[in-house]
N, CA, C and O atoms as a Tinker XYZ file with bonds, in Angstrom:
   340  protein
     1  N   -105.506000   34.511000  104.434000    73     2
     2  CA  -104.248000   34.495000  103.687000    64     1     3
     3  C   -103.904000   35.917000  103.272000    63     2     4     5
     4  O   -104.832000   36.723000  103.208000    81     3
     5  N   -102.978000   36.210000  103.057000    73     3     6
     6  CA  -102.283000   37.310000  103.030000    64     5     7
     7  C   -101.671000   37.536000  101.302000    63     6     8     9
     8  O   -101.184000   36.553000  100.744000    81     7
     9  N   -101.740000   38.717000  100.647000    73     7    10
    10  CA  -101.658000   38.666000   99.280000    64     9    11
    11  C   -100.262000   38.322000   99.008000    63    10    12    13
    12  O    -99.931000   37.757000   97.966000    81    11
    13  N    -99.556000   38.605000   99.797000    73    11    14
    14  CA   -98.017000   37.879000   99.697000    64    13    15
    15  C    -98.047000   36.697000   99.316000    63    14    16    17
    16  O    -97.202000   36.344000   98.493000    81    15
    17  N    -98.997000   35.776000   99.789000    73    15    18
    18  CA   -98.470000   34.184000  100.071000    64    17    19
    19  C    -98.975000   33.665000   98.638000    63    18    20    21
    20  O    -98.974000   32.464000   98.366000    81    19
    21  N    -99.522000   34.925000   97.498000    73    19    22
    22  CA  -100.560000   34.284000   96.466000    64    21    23
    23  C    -99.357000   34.166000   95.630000    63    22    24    25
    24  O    -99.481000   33.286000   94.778000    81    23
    25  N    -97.897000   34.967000   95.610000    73    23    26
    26  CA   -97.176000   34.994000   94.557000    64    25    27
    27  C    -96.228000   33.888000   95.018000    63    26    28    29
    28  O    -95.544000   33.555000   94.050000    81    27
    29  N    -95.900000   33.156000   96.157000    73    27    30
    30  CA   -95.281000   32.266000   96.278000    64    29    31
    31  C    -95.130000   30.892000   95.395000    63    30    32    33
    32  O    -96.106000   30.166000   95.203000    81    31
    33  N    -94.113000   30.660000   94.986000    73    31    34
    34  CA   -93.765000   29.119000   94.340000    64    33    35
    35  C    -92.842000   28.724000   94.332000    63    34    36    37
    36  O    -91.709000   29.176000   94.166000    81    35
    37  N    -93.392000   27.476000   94.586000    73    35    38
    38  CA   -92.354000   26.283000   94.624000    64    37    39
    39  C    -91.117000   25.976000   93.869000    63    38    40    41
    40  O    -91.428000   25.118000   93.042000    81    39
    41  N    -89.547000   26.347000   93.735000    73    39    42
    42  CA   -88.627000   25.981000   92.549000    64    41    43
    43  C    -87.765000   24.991000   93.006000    63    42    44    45
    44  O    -87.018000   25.166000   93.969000    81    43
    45  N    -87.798000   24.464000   92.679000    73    43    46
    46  CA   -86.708000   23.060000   92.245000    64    45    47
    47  C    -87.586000   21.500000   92.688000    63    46    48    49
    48  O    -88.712000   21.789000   93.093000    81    47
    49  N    -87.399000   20.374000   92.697000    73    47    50
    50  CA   -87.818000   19.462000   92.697000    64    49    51
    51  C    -88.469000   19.158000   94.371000    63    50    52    53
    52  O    -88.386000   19.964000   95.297000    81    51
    53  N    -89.018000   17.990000   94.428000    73    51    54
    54  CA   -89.411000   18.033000   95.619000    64    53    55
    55  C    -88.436000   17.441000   97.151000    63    54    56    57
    56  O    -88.605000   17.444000   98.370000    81    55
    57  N    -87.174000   16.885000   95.974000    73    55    58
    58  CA   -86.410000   16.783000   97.221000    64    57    59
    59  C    -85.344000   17.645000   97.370000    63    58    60    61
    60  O    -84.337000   17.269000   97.970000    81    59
    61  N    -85.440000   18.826000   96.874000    73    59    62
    62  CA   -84.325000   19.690000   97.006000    64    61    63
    63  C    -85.612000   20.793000   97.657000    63    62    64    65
    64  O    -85.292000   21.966000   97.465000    81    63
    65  N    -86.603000   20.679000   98.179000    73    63    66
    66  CA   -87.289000   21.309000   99.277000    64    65    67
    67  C    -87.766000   21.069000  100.498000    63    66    68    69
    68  O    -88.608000   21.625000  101.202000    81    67
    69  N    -86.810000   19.782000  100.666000    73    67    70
    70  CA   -87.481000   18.378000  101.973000    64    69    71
    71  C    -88.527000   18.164000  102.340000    63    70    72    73
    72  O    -88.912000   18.201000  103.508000    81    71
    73  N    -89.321000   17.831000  101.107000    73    71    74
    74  CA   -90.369000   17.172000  101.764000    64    73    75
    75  C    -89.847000   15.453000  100.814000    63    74    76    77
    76  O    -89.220000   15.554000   99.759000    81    75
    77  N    -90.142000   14.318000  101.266000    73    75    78
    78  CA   -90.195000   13.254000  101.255000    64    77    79
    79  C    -90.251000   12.884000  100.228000    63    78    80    81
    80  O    -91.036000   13.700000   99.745000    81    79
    81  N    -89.862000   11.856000   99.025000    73    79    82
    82  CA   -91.179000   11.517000   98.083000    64    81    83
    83  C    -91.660000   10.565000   98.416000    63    82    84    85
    84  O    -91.823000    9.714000   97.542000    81    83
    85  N    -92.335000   10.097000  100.515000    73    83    86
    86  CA   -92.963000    9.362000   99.968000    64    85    87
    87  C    -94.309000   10.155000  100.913000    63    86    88    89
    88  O    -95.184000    9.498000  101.477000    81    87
    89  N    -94.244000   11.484000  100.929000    73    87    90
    90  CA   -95.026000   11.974000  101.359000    64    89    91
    91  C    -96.671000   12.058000  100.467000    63    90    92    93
    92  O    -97.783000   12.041000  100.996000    81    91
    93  N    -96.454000   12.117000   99.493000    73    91    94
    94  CA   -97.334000   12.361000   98.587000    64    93    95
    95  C    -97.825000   11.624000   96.730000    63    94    96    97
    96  O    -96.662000   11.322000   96.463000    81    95
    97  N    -98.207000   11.413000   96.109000    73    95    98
    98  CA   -98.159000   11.215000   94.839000    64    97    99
    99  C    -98.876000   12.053000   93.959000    63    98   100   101
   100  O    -99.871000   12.438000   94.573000    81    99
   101  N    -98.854000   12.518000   92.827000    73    99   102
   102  CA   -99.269000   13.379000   92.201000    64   101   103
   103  C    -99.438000   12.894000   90.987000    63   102   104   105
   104  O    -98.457000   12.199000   90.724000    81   103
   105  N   -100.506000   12.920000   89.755000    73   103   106
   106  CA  -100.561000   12.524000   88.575000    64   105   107
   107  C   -101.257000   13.913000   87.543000    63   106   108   109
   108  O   -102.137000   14.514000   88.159000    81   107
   109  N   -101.121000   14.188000   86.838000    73   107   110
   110  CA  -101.879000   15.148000   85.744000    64   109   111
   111  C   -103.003000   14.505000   85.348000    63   110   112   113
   112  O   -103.089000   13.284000   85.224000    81   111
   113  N   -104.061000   15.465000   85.100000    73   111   114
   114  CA  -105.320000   14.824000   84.547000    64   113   115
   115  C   -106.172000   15.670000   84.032000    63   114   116   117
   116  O   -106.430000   16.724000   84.614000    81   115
   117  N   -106.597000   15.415000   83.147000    73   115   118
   118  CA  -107.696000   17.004000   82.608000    64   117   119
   119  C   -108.398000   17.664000   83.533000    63   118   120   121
   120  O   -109.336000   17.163000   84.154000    81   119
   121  N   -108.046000   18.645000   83.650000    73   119   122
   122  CA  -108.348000   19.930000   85.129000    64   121   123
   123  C   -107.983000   19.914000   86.165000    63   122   124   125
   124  O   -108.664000   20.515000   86.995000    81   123
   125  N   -107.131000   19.439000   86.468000    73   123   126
   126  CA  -106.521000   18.744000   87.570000    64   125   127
   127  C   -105.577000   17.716000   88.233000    63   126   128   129
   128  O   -105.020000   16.901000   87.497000    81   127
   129  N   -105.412000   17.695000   89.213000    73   127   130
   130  CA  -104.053000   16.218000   89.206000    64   129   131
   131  C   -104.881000   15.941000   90.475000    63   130   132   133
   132  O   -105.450000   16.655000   91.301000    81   131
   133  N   -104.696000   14.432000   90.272000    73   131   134
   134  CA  -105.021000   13.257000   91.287000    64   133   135
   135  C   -103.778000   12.918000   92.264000    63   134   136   137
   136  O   -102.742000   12.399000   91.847000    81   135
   137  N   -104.088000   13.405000   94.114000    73   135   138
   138  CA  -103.090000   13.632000   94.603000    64   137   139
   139  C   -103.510000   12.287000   95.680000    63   138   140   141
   140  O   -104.709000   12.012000   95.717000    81   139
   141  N   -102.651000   11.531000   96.467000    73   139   142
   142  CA  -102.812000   10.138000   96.661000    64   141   143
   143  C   -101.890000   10.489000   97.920000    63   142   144   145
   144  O   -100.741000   10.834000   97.644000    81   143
   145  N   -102.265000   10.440000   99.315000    73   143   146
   146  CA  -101.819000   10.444000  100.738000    64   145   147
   147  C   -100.526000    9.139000  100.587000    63   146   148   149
   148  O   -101.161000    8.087000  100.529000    81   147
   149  N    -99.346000    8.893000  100.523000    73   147   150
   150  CA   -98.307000    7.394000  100.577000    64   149   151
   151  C    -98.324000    7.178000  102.466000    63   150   152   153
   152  O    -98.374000    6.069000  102.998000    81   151
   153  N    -98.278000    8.272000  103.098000    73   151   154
   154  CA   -97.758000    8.642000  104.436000    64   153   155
   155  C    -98.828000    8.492000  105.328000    63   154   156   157
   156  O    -99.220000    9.552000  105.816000    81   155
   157  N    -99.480000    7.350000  105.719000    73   155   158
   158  CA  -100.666000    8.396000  107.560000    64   157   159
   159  C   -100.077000    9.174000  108.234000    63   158   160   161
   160  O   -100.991000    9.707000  108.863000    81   159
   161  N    -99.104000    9.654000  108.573000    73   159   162
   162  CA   -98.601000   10.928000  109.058000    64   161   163
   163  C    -98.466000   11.640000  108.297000    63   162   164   165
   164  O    -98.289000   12.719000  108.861000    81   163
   165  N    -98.422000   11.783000  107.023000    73   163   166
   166  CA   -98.585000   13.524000  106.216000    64   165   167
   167  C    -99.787000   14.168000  106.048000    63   166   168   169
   168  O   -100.869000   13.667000  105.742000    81   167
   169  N    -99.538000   15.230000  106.255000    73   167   170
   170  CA  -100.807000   16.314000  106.239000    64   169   171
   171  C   -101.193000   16.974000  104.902000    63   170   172   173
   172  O   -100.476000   17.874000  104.463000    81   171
   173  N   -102.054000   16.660000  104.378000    73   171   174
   174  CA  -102.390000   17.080000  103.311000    64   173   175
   175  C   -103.299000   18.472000  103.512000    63   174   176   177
   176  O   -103.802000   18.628000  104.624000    81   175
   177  N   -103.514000   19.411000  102.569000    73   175   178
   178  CA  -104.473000   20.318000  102.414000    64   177   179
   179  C   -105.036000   21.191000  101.523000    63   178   180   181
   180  O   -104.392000   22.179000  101.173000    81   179
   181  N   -106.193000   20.973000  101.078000    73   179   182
   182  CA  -106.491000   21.816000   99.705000    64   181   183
   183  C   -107.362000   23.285000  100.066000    63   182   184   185
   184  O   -108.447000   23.465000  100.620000    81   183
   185  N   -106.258000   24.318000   99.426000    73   183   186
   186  CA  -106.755000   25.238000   99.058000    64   185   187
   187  C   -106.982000   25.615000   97.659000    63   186   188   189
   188  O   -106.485000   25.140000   96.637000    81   187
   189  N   -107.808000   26.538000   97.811000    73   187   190
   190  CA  -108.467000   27.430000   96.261000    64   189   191
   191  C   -107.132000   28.399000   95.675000    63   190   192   193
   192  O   -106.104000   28.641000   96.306000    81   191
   193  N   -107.410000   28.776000   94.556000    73   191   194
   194  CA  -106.965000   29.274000   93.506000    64   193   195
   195  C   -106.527000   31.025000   94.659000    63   194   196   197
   196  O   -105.503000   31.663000   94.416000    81   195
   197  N   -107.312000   31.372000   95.554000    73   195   198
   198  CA  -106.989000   32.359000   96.536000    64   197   199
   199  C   -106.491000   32.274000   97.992000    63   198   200   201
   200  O   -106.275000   33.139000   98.841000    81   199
   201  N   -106.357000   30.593000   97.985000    73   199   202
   202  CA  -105.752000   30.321000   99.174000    64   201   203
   203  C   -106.575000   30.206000  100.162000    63   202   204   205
   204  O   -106.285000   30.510000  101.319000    81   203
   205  N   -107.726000   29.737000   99.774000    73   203   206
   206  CA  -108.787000   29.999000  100.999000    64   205   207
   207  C   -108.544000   27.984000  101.424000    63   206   208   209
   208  O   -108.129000   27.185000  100.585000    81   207
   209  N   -108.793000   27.739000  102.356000    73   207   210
   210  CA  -108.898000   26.679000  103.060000    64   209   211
   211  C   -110.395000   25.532000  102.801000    63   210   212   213
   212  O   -111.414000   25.342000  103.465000    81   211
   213  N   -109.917000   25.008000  101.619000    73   211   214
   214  CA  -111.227000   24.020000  101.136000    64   213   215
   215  C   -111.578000   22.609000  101.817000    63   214   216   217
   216  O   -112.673000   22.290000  102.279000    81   215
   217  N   -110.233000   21.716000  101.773000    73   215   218
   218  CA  -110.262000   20.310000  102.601000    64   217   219
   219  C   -109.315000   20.050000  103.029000    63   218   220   221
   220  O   -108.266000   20.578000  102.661000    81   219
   221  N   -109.384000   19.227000  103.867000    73   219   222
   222  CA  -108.429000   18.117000  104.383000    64   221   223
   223  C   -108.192000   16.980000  103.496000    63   222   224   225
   224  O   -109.177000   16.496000  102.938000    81   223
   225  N   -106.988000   16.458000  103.272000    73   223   226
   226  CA  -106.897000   15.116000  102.024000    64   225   227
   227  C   -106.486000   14.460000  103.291000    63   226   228   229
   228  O   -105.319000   14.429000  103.682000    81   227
   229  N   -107.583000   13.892000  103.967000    73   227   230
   230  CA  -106.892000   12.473000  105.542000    64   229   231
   231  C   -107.078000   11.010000  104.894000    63   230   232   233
   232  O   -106.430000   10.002000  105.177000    81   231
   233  N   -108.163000   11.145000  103.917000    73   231   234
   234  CA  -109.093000    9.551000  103.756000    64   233   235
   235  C   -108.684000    9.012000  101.923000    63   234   236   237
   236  O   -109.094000    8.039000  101.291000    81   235
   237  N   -107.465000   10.438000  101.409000    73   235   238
   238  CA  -107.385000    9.918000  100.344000    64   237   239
   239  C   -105.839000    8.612000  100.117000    63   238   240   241
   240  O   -104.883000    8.627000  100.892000    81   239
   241  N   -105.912000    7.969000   99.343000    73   239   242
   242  CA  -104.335000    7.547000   98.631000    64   241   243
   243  C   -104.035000    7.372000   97.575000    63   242   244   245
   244  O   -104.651000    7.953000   96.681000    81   243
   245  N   -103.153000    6.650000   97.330000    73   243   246
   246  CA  -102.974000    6.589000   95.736000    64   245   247
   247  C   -103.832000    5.763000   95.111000    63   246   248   249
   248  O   -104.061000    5.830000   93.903000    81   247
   249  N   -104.366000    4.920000   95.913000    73   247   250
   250  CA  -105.213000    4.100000   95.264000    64   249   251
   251  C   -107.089000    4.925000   95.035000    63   250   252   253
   252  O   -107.895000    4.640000   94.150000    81   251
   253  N   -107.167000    5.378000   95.541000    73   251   254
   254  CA  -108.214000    6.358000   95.855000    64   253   255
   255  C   -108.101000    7.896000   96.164000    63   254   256   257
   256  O   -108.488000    8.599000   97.097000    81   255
   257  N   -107.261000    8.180000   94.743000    73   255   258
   258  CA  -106.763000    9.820000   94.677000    64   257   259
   259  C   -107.804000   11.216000   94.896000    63   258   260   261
   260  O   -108.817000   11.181000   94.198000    81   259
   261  N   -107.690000   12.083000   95.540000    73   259   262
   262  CA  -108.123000   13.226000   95.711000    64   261   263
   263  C   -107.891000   14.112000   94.341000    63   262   264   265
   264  O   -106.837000   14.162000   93.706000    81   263
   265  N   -109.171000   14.829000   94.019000    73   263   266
   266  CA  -108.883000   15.624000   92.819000    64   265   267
   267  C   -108.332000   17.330000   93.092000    63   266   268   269
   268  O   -108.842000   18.228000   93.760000    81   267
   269  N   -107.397000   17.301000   92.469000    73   267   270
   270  CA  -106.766000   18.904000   93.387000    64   269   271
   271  C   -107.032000   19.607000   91.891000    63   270   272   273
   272  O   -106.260000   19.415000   90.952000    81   271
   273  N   -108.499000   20.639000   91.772000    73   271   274
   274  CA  -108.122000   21.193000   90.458000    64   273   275
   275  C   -107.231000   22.283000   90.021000    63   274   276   277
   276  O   -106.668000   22.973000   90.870000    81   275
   277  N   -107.057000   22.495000   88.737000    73   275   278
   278  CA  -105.782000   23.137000   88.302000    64   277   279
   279  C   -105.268000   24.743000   88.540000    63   278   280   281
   280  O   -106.056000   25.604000   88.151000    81   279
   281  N   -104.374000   25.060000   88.973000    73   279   282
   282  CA  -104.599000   26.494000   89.676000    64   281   283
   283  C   -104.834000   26.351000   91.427000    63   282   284   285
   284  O   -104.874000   27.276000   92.239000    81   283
   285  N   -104.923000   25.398000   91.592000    73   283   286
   286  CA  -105.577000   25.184000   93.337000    64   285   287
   287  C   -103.479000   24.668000   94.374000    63   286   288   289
   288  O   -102.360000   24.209000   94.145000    81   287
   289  N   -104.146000   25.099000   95.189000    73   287   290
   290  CA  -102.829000   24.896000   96.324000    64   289   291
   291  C   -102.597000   23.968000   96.922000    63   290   292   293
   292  O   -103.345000   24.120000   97.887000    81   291
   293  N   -101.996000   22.910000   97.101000    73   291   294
   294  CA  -101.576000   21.527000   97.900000    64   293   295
   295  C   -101.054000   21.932000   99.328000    63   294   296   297
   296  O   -100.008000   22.541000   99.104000    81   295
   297  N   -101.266000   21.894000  100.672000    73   295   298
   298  CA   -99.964000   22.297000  101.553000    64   297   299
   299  C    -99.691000   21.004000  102.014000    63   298   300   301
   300  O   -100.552000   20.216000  102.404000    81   299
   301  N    -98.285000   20.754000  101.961000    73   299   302
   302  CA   -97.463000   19.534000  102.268000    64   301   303
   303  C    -96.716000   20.044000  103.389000    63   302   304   305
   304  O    -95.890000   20.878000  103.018000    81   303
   305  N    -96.715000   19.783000  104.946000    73   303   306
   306  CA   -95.680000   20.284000  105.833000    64   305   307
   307  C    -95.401000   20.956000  105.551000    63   306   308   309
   308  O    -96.454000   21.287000  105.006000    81   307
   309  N    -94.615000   21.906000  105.287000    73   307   310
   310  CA   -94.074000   23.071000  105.626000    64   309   311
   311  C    -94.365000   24.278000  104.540000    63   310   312   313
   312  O    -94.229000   25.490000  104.710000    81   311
   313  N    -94.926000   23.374000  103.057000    73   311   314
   314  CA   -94.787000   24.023000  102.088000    64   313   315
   315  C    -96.493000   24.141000  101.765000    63   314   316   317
   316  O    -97.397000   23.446000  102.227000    81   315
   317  N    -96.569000   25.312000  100.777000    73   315   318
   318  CA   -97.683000   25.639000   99.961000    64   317   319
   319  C    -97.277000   25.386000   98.224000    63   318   320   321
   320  O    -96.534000   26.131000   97.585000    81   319
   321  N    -98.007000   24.083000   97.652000    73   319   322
   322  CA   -97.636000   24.125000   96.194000    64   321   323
   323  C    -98.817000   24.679000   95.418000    63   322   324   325
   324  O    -99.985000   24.366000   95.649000    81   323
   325  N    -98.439000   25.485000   94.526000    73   323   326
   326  CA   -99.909000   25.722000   93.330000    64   325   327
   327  C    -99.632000   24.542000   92.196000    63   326   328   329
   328  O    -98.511000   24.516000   91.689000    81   327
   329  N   -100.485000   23.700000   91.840000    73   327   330
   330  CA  -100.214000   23.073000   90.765000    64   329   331
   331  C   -100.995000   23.732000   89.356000    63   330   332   333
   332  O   -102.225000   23.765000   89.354000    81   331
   333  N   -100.291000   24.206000   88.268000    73   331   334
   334  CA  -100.755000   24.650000   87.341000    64   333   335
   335  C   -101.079000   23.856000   86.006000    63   334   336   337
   336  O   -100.030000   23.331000   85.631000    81   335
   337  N   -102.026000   23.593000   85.224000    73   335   338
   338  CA  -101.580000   22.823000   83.827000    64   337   339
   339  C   -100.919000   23.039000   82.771000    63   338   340
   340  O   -100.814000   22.159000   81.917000    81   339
């Protein structure tokens, strides 16, 4: 990753950046948000707080949420989100 891509963020809602809402679900949670696959075709991906490449979210959903901790990067198709608390 490139130090450019660390200052990047996300502004305005998630459908005024096209991605879906039913691409994903997201909840807040102490240190973190519980992120839940809605889509088998969306690509989920967790990076670190530096953008380094940690997991794949293939096997999570809403019912069985992935923990994305706080400061860490979501990539949804096209986009890179940091979720902060």
């Amino acid at each position: 990753a490139t130090p450019m891509l660390a200052s990047l963020r996300v502004l305005g809602g998630a459908d005024r950046i096209g991605l879906s809402r039913s691409a994903f679900s997201f909840e807040a949670e102490d240190g973190g948000y519980r992120i839940g696959r809605l889509s088998p075709t969306q690509a989920l991906y967790h990076l670190d707080g530096k953008m380094r490449f940690v997991a794949a979210i293939g096997e999570y959903s809403a019912d069985q949420p992935y923990l994305l901790p706080a400061g860490h990067h979501l990539v949804a198709g096209h986009y890179v989100l940091r979720f902060d608390a």
